[in-house]
GROMACS .gro file of C-alpha atoms in nm:
model
  148
    1MET     CA    1  -0.214   1.090   2.493
    2ASP     CA    2  -0.255   0.834   2.767
    3ASP     CA    3  -0.146   0.473   2.727
    4SER     CA    4  -0.500   0.333   2.702
    5LEU     CA    5  -0.579   0.563   2.410
    6LYS     CA    6  -0.250   0.474   2.239
    7LYS     CA    7  -0.333   0.107   2.284
    8PHE     CA    8  -0.680   0.160   2.136
    9HIS     CA    9  -0.540   0.333   1.825
   10LEU     CA   10  -0.276   0.063   1.782
   11GLU     CA   11  -0.538  -0.212   1.805
   12MET     CA   12  -0.765  -0.033   1.557
   13ALA     CA   13  -0.481   0.038   1.313
   14THR     CA   14  -0.358  -0.320   1.325
   15SER     CA   15  -0.695  -0.496   1.315
   16ASN     CA   16  -0.822  -0.282   1.027
   17PHE     CA   17  -0.496  -0.332   0.834
   18ASN     CA   18  -0.525  -0.710   0.878
   19LYS     CA   19  -0.895  -0.712   0.789
   20THR     CA   20  -0.813  -0.522   0.471
   21TRP     CA   21  -0.563  -0.797   0.383
   22ASP     CA   22  -0.834  -1.058   0.441
   23TYR     CA   23  -1.044  -0.884   0.177
   24ILE     CA   24  -0.749  -0.838  -0.059
   25ASP     CA   25  -0.671  -1.210  -0.037
   26GLN     CA   26  -1.027  -1.319  -0.115
   27GLU     CA   27  -1.055  -1.476  -0.460
   28SER     CA   28  -1.389  -1.306  -0.516
   29ARG     CA   29  -1.557  -1.020  -0.335
   30THR     CA   30  -1.911  -0.889  -0.337
   31ASP     CA   31  -1.983  -0.520  -0.382
   32GLN     CA   32  -2.035  -0.499  -0.006
   33ASP     CA   33  -1.699  -0.669   0.052
   34ASN     CA   34  -1.536  -0.405  -0.167
   35ILE     CA   35  -1.702  -0.124   0.028
   36ASN     CA   36  -1.594  -0.280   0.357
   37MET     CA   37  -1.240  -0.327   0.224
   38VAL     CA   38  -1.218   0.045   0.141
   39HIS     CA   39  -1.349   0.144   0.484
   40HIS     CA   40  -1.108  -0.087   0.668
   41ALA     CA   41  -0.809   0.041   0.469
   42HIS     CA   42  -0.896   0.403   0.542
   43ALA     CA   43  -0.970   0.329   0.908
   44SER     CA   44  -0.633   0.162   0.948
   45ARG     CA   45  -0.450   0.457   0.791
   46TYR     CA   46  -0.647   0.701   1.008
   47HIS     CA   47  -0.543   0.528   1.329
   48TRP     CA   48  -0.181   0.493   1.211
   49GLY     CA   49  -0.191   0.867   1.146
   50ILE     CA   50  -0.250   0.922   1.515
   51ILE     CA   51   0.005   0.683   1.667
   52GLY     CA   52   0.214   0.542   1.384
   53GLN     CA   53   0.563   0.601   1.256
   54PRO     CA   54   0.632   0.724   0.901
   55ILE     CA   55   0.669   0.365   0.776
   56ASN     CA   56   0.317   0.287   0.899
   57LEU     CA   57   0.176   0.586   0.714
   58GLN     CA   58   0.366   0.494   0.397
   59ARG     CA   59   0.244   0.133   0.409
   60GLY     CA   60  -0.109   0.249   0.485
   61GLU     CA   61  -0.112   0.467   0.174
   62TRP     CA   62   0.026   0.175  -0.026
   63GLN     CA   63  -0.253  -0.052   0.101
   64ILE     CA   64  -0.525   0.201   0.019
   65SER     CA   65  -0.385   0.236  -0.331
   66ARG     CA   66  -0.389  -0.143  -0.377
   67VAL     CA   67  -0.750  -0.158  -0.261
   68TYR     CA   68  -0.854   0.105  -0.515
   69CYS     CA   69  -0.669  -0.083  -0.789
   70LEU     CA   70  -0.862  -0.398  -0.701
   71ILE     CA   71  -1.194  -0.219  -0.747
   72ASN     CA   72  -1.080  -0.038  -1.065
   73MET     CA   73  -1.078   0.313  -0.921
   74GLY     CA   74  -0.759   0.429  -1.089
   75GLU     CA   75  -0.767   0.798  -0.995
   76SER     CA   76  -0.810   0.716  -0.626
   77ALA     CA   77  -0.540   0.449  -0.651
   78LEU     CA   78  -0.301   0.698  -0.810
   79PHE     CA   79  -0.378   0.964  -0.549
   80HIS     CA   80  -0.280   0.730  -0.264
   81ALA     CA   81   0.013   0.579  -0.455
   82ASN     CA   82   0.156   0.929  -0.505
   83GLU     CA   83   0.112   0.998  -0.135
   84CYS     CA   84   0.290   0.671  -0.062
   85LEU     CA   85   0.583   0.776  -0.280
   86ARG     CA   86   0.588   1.126  -0.130
   87LEU     CA   87   0.616   0.982   0.222
   88THR     CA   88   0.877   0.733   0.103
   89GLU     CA   89   1.095   1.007  -0.042
   90GLU     CA   90   1.034   1.255   0.240
   91GLU     CA   91   1.130   0.999   0.506
   92ASN     CA   92   1.412   0.850   0.295
   93ILE     CA   93   1.253   0.503   0.314
   94LYS     CA   94   1.446   0.247   0.114
   95GLY     CA   95   1.437  -0.127   0.042
   96PHE     CA   96   1.123  -0.307  -0.055
   97ASP     CA   97   0.907  -0.018   0.068
   98LEU     CA   98   1.059   0.206  -0.201
   99ALA     CA   99   1.003  -0.064  -0.463
  100PHE     CA  100   0.643  -0.103  -0.350
  101ALA     CA  101   0.585   0.273  -0.370
  102TYR     CA  102   0.678   0.250  -0.738
  103GLU     CA  103   0.470  -0.068  -0.769
  104ALA     CA  104   0.164   0.117  -0.636
  105ILE     CA  105   0.199   0.389  -0.898
  106ALA     CA  106   0.255   0.133  -1.174
  107ARG     CA  107  -0.061  -0.057  -1.074
  108ALA     CA  108  -0.263   0.263  -1.064
  109TYR     CA  109  -0.148   0.351  -1.415
  110LYS     CA  110  -0.240  -0.001  -1.525
  111VAL     CA  111  -0.596   0.056  -1.404
  112LEU     CA  112  -0.592   0.392  -1.583
  113LYS     CA  113  -0.471   0.215  -1.899
  114ASN     CA  114  -0.157   0.427  -1.928
  115THR     CA  115   0.091   0.160  -2.040
  116ASP     CA  116   0.388   0.395  -2.080
  117LYS     CA  117   0.369   0.529  -1.725
  118MET     CA  118   0.285   0.183  -1.591
  119ASN     CA  119   0.601   0.040  -1.750
  120HIS     CA  120   0.811   0.335  -1.635
  121TYR     CA  121   0.717   0.293  -1.269
  122LYS     CA  122   0.738  -0.086  -1.286
  123GLN     CA  123   1.096  -0.050  -1.415
  124LEU     CA  124   1.178   0.196  -1.137
  125GLY     CA  125   1.049  -0.061  -0.887
  126LEU     CA  126   1.254  -0.339  -1.041
  127SER     CA  127   1.564  -0.119  -1.053
  128VAL     CA  128   1.567  -0.061  -0.677
  129CYS     CA  129   1.524  -0.431  -0.603
  130GLU     CA  130   1.899  -0.481  -0.637
  131PHE     CA  131   1.937  -0.283  -0.312
  132ILE     CA  132   1.704  -0.509  -0.111
  133GLU     CA  133   1.936  -0.706   0.114
  134ASN     CA  134   1.700  -0.976   0.239
  135LYS     CA  135   1.675  -1.246  -0.029
  136GLU     CA  136   1.313  -1.342   0.050
  137ASP     CA  137   1.200  -0.978   0.050
  138LYS     CA  138   1.380  -0.922  -0.280
  139GLU     CA  139   1.224  -1.228  -0.446
  140TYR     CA  140   0.877  -1.141  -0.316
  141THR     CA  141   0.904  -0.781  -0.435
  142ILE     CA  142   1.019  -0.885  -0.783
  143SER     CA  143   0.741  -1.143  -0.806
  144GLU     CA  144   0.482  -0.880  -0.712
  145LEU     CA  145   0.617  -0.631  -0.963
  146ASN     CA  146   0.600  -0.900  -1.229
  147THR     CA  147   0.226  -0.945  -1.169
  148ILE     CA  148   0.160  -0.598  -1.308
   0.00000   0.00000   0.00000
């Protein structure tokens, strides 16, 4: 792949990832905003799939799962959360990314109203937080897990 095509995919992956965050951070979204948020999340993951590293793919799956949680599509959220965890384990990704893989599954089970599995995965996420070396990352991860 030539450098201009790599640059294009990087720009698309990054801009769609950031646009997805803009939608996630909105206090209220219209139905059209939700549709656009889904499309941006998938577009980002698609482009990362072409030029990204395993961590980009893992974080892309996490973001898609979060998007589906926000629009109460639990089965889709769980599908992408499981893919996030699969990539995390396959690539031996640790730290807050491992905690957030568990967080994604816990949130999906919350949407699906499965409290037992939600609590199980939330506890798994909290249990790996002790291995997060960066204090700010650790505090942020714990605070996010505690919003479930």
